Coordinates of C-alpha atoms and ligand atoms in Angstrom, one line a residue:
M1 CA 127.3 -13.3 63.9
S2 CA 127.7 -10.0 62.1
R3 CA 126.9 -6.9 64.1
K4 CA 126.5 -3.5 62.4
K5 CA 129.5 -1.4 63.5
L6 CA 129.1 1.9 65.2
I7 CA 131.5 4.8 65.4
A8 CA 130.4 7.3 68.1
A9 CA 132.0 10.7 68.2
N10 CA 132.2 12.3 71.7
W11 CA 132.8 16.0 71.4
K12 CA 132.9 16.4 75.2
L13 CA 132.9 20.2 76.1
N14 CA 133.8 21.3 72.6
P15 CA 133.7 23.4 70.6
S16 CA 133.1 26.9 72.1
S17 CA 130.7 28.3 69.6
K18 CA 127.8 27.3 67.4
E19 CA 129.8 28.6 64.4
E20 CA 132.7 26.3 65.2
A21 CA 130.3 23.4 65.7
V22 CA 128.7 23.9 62.3
D23 CA 132.1 24.3 60.7
L24 CA 133.3 21.1 62.2
I25 CA 130.3 19.0 61.2
S26 CA 130.2 20.6 57.7
S27 CA 133.9 19.6 57.1
I28 CA 133.2 16.1 58.4
K29 CA 130.1 15.8 56.2
I30 CA 132.0 17.0 53.1
G31 CA 134.8 14.5 53.9
L32 CA 132.4 11.6 54.4
N33 CA 130.4 12.5 51.3
K34 CA 133.4 11.8 49.2
I35 CA 133.6 8.2 50.3
D36 CA 131.3 5.3 49.8
L37 CA 130.2 4.7 53.4
S38 CA 129.1 1.2 53.5
S39 CA 125.9 0.0 54.9
E40 CA 127.9 -1.9 57.6
I41 CA 128.6 1.1 59.7
N42 CA 126.5 3.6 61.7
L43 CA 127.8 7.0 62.8
T44 CA 126.6 9.1 65.7
F45 CA 127.8 12.4 67.1
C46 CA 127.4 12.9 70.8
L47 CA 127.4 16.6 71.4
P48 CA 126.9 19.2 74.1
F49 CA 123.2 19.7 74.7
I50 CA 123.3 23.2 73.3
Y51 CA 124.3 22.0 69.9
L52 CA 122.0 19.0 69.6
E53 CA 119.2 20.5 67.6
L54 CA 121.5 22.7 65.5
I55 CA 123.7 19.8 64.4
K56 CA 120.7 17.5 64.0
N57 CA 119.5 20.1 61.5
S58 CA 122.9 20.2 59.7
L59 CA 122.7 16.4 59.4
K60 CA 119.1 16.0 58.3
D61 CA 120.0 14.9 54.8
T62 CA 122.4 12.2 56.0
Q63 CA 122.1 8.8 57.8
F64 CA 124.1 10.1 60.7
K65 CA 122.5 10.1 64.2
I66 CA 122.8 12.5 67.1
G67 CA 123.5 11.6 70.7
A68 CA 123.8 13.4 74.1
Q69 CA 126.6 12.8 76.5
N70 CA 124.5 12.5 79.6
C71 CA 121.0 13.0 81.0
Y72 CA 119.2 13.0 84.4
F73 CA 117.2 10.1 85.8
E74 CA 114.1 12.1 86.7
E75 CA 111.7 13.1 83.9
K76 CA 110.7 16.5 85.1
G77 CA 110.4 18.7 88.1
A78 CA 112.6 20.8 90.4
F79 CA 116.1 19.7 89.2
T80 CA 117.8 22.9 88.2
G81 CA 120.3 22.5 85.4
E82 CA 119.4 19.0 84.4
I83 CA 118.1 17.6 81.1
S84 CA 115.8 14.6 81.0
A85 CA 115.7 11.5 78.7
L86 CA 112.2 12.5 77.8
M87 CA 113.4 15.9 76.6
L88 CA 116.1 14.3 74.5
K89 CA 113.6 11.9 73.0
N90 CA 111.1 14.7 72.3
S91 CA 113.9 16.6 70.5
G92 CA 114.6 13.7 68.2
I93 CA 117.8 12.5 69.8
D94 CA 118.8 8.9 69.3
Y95 CA 121.7 8.0 71.6
V96 CA 123.0 9.0 75.0
I97 CA 126.3 8.2 76.6
L98 CA 126.0 7.0 80.2
G99 CA 128.6 6.5 82.8
H100 CA 131.5 8.0 80.9
N101 CA 134.6 8.0 83.1
E102 CA 134.6 11.8 83.2
R103 CA 131.1 11.7 84.7
R104 CA 132.1 9.1 87.1
S105 CA 135.3 10.7 88.3
L106 CA 134.5 14.5 88.0
F107 CA 130.8 14.4 88.9
N108 CA 130.7 11.5 91.3
E109 CA 128.4 9.3 89.2
S110 CA 128.1 5.9 90.9
N111 CA 127.0 2.7 89.2
E112 CA 123.7 3.1 91.2
I113 CA 123.1 6.5 89.5
I114 CA 124.1 5.1 86.1
N115 CA 121.6 2.3 86.7
K116 CA 118.8 4.8 87.3
K117 CA 119.7 6.8 84.2
L118 CA 119.8 3.6 82.2
S119 CA 116.4 2.7 83.3
V120 CA 114.8 6.0 82.3
V121 CA 116.8 6.1 79.0
L122 CA 115.4 2.7 78.0
K123 CA 111.9 3.7 79.1
N124 CA 112.2 6.6 76.6
N125 CA 113.5 4.4 73.8
L126 CA 116.9 6.1 73.5
L127 CA 120.0 4.1 72.8
P128 CA 122.4 4.2 75.7
I129 CA 126.1 3.8 75.2
L130 CA 127.1 2.5 78.7
C131 CA 130.8 3.1 79.5
V132 CA 132.8 0.8 81.7
G133 CA 136.6 0.8 82.3
E134 CA 139.3 0.4 84.9
T135 CA 141.7 3.1 86.2
L136 CA 145.5 2.7 85.9
K137 CA 145.6 1.9 89.6
E138 CA 143.1 -0.9 89.2
K139 CA 144.9 -2.2 86.1
E140 CA 148.2 -2.2 88.0
A141 CA 146.6 -4.0 90.9
G142 CA 145.4 -6.7 88.5
I143 CA 141.7 -6.2 89.2
T144 CA 140.6 -5.0 85.7
E145 CA 138.2 -7.9 85.2
E146 CA 136.7 -7.6 88.7
I147 CA 136.1 -3.9 88.2
I148 CA 134.4 -4.3 84.8
L149 CA 132.2 -7.1 86.1
S150 CA 131.1 -5.2 89.1
Q151 CA 130.4 -2.1 86.9
L152 CA 128.2 -4.3 84.7
N153 CA 126.5 -6.1 87.6
E154 CA 125.6 -2.8 89.3
S155 CA 124.7 -0.6 86.3
L156 CA 122.7 -3.4 84.6
A157 CA 120.7 -4.4 87.8
Y158 CA 117.0 -5.0 87.0
I159 CA 117.6 -3.8 83.4
N160 CA 116.2 -5.7 80.6
C161 CA 118.8 -5.9 77.9
T162 CA 117.6 -7.3 74.6
G163 CA 120.8 -7.2 72.7
E164 CA 119.6 -4.3 70.6
N165 CA 118.7 -1.7 73.2
I166 CA 122.0 -1.1 75.0
I167 CA 125.5 -0.5 73.6
I168 CA 128.5 -1.0 75.8
A169 CA 131.8 0.8 75.5
Y170 CA 134.9 -0.5 77.1
E171 CA 137.0 2.5 77.9
P172 CA 140.1 1.9 80.0
V173 CA 140.4 5.2 82.0
W174 CA 144.2 5.3 81.5
A175 CA 143.7 5.4 77.8
I176 CA 141.1 8.2 77.6
G177 CA 142.6 11.4 76.3
T178 CA 146.1 10.3 77.1
G179 CA 147.3 9.1 73.7
K180 CA 147.9 5.6 75.3
T181 CA 145.9 3.1 73.4
C182 CA 145.1 -0.3 74.9
S183 CA 146.5 -3.0 72.5
A184 CA 143.8 -4.4 70.2
E185 CA 144.4 -7.8 71.7
D186 CA 143.9 -6.6 75.3
A187 CA 140.8 -4.5 74.3
N188 CA 139.3 -7.6 72.6
T189 CA 139.9 -9.7 75.7
I190 CA 137.9 -7.3 77.8
C191 CA 135.2 -6.9 75.2
K192 CA 134.9 -10.7 75.1
L193 CA 134.7 -10.7 78.9
I194 CA 131.8 -8.2 78.7
R195 CA 130.1 -10.4 76.1
N196 CA 130.4 -13.4 78.3
K197 CA 129.0 -11.5 81.2
L198 CA 126.0 -10.5 79.1
A199 CA 125.5 -14.1 78.3
D200 CA 125.5 -14.9 82.0
L201 CA 123.2 -12.0 83.0
Y202 CA 120.8 -12.5 80.0
N203 CA 121.5 -15.2 77.4
S204 CA 123.8 -16.0 74.6
S205 CA 121.6 -14.4 71.9
V206 CA 121.6 -11.1 73.8
A207 CA 125.4 -11.3 74.2
E208 CA 125.8 -12.1 70.5
K209 CA 123.6 -9.2 69.4
T210 CA 125.0 -6.5 71.7
L211 CA 127.4 -3.9 70.2
I212 CA 130.6 -3.5 72.2
L213 CA 132.8 -0.6 71.4
Y214 CA 136.3 0.3 72.4
G215 CA 137.2 3.8 73.5
G216 CA 140.5 5.4 74.6
S217 CA 142.7 7.5 72.3
V218 CA 141.4 5.8 69.1
K219 CA 143.0 7.3 66.0
S220 CA 142.8 6.7 62.3
S221 CA 146.1 4.8 62.7
T222 CA 144.8 2.4 65.4
I223 CA 141.2 1.7 64.3
K224 CA 141.8 -0.9 61.7
E225 CA 143.5 -3.3 64.0
Q226 CA 140.9 -2.8 66.6
M227 CA 138.0 -3.3 64.3
E228 CA 139.5 -6.6 63.0
K229 CA 139.1 -8.1 66.4
T230 CA 136.2 -10.5 66.9
D231 CA 134.5 -8.8 69.8
I232 CA 135.1 -5.1 69.0
D233 CA 132.2 -3.7 67.1
G234 CA 133.2 -0.1 66.8
A235 CA 134.7 2.9 68.7
L236 CA 133.8 5.7 71.0
V237 CA 136.1 8.5 69.8
G238 CA 136.9 11.7 71.8
G239 CA 139.8 13.8 70.7
A240 CA 140.1 12.5 67.1
S241 CA 136.4 13.4 66.5
L242 CA 137.3 17.1 66.8
I243 CA 139.6 17.1 63.8
A244 CA 137.6 16.7 60.7
D245 CA 140.3 15.1 58.4
E246 CA 141.4 12.7 61.1
F247 CA 137.9 11.7 61.9
V248 CA 137.0 11.1 58.3
Q249 CA 140.2 9.0 57.8
L250 CA 139.3 7.1 61.0
V251 CA 135.9 6.2 59.6
I252 CA 137.4 5.2 56.3
N253 CA 139.9 2.9 58.1
S254 CA 137.2 1.4 60.2
Q255 CA 135.4 -0.1 57.3
N256 CA 137.5 -3.1 56.6
K257 CA 135.4 -6.3 56.9
K258 CA 136.3 -8.9 59.6
Ligands
LIG1 C1 136.1 9.4 75.1 O1 135.7 10.6 75.1 O2 135.3 8.6 75.4 C2 137.4 9.1 74.7 C3 137.7 7.8 74.6 O3 138.3 10.1 74.4 P1 139.7 10.0 73.6 O4 139.3 9.4 72.3 O5 140.1 11.4 73.4 O6 140.6 9.2 74.4

């Protein structure tokens, strides 16, 4: 079955000013305007909260979507410093990254917390990009599959996945921001494992419809091979999404048909 690909840019805690954010998105827009972006690919930019509305405005004449990098699991109340899924929805945001490894490891987000966030994000009709992935220690211990399956079991508990309402990103932790890319073959093996797990948890139609991305030091030079794999439907891109020319080239190179 053919799934519409997705490239999701994750700007993380960058850049440092609104001017730089606008400059970056303008350069990307100009670069992408020059190419014939096929209808087989969607693009979303997952930004720091403070830039969401500004960049949404810069992209209003394009098909590109905007995403957040996190949200809280309560909708309102005394939760100083948090942003709710409802606020994101009411601001016209489409996507939200959940369970990124930097949230898991630096902010102690457990699968249980991610599960609560997923539930409220779905209730508010946002599209979550749910990240899973093993650490280097887990990989070396030979328990990658076990880790991925338990992350899926716990974060998807009691969640109704239709195949169109949740995107999964496989991000081996050892490949995030390190320059070490997982081989396309190995990434595809884990993406296939995720798809099989979705078939077990839900059914084969949900599994076939679900977009599964790969993330971890994706570059313009690696994307083509990754996108040619049967179970990789796109990429979650950190560092390379902060360099306009590199990101534009990455999008161009991602467009080859399977
Ligand atoms: C990410 O932010 O999810 C990511 C994969 O980062 P990078 O592309 O820099 O490894």
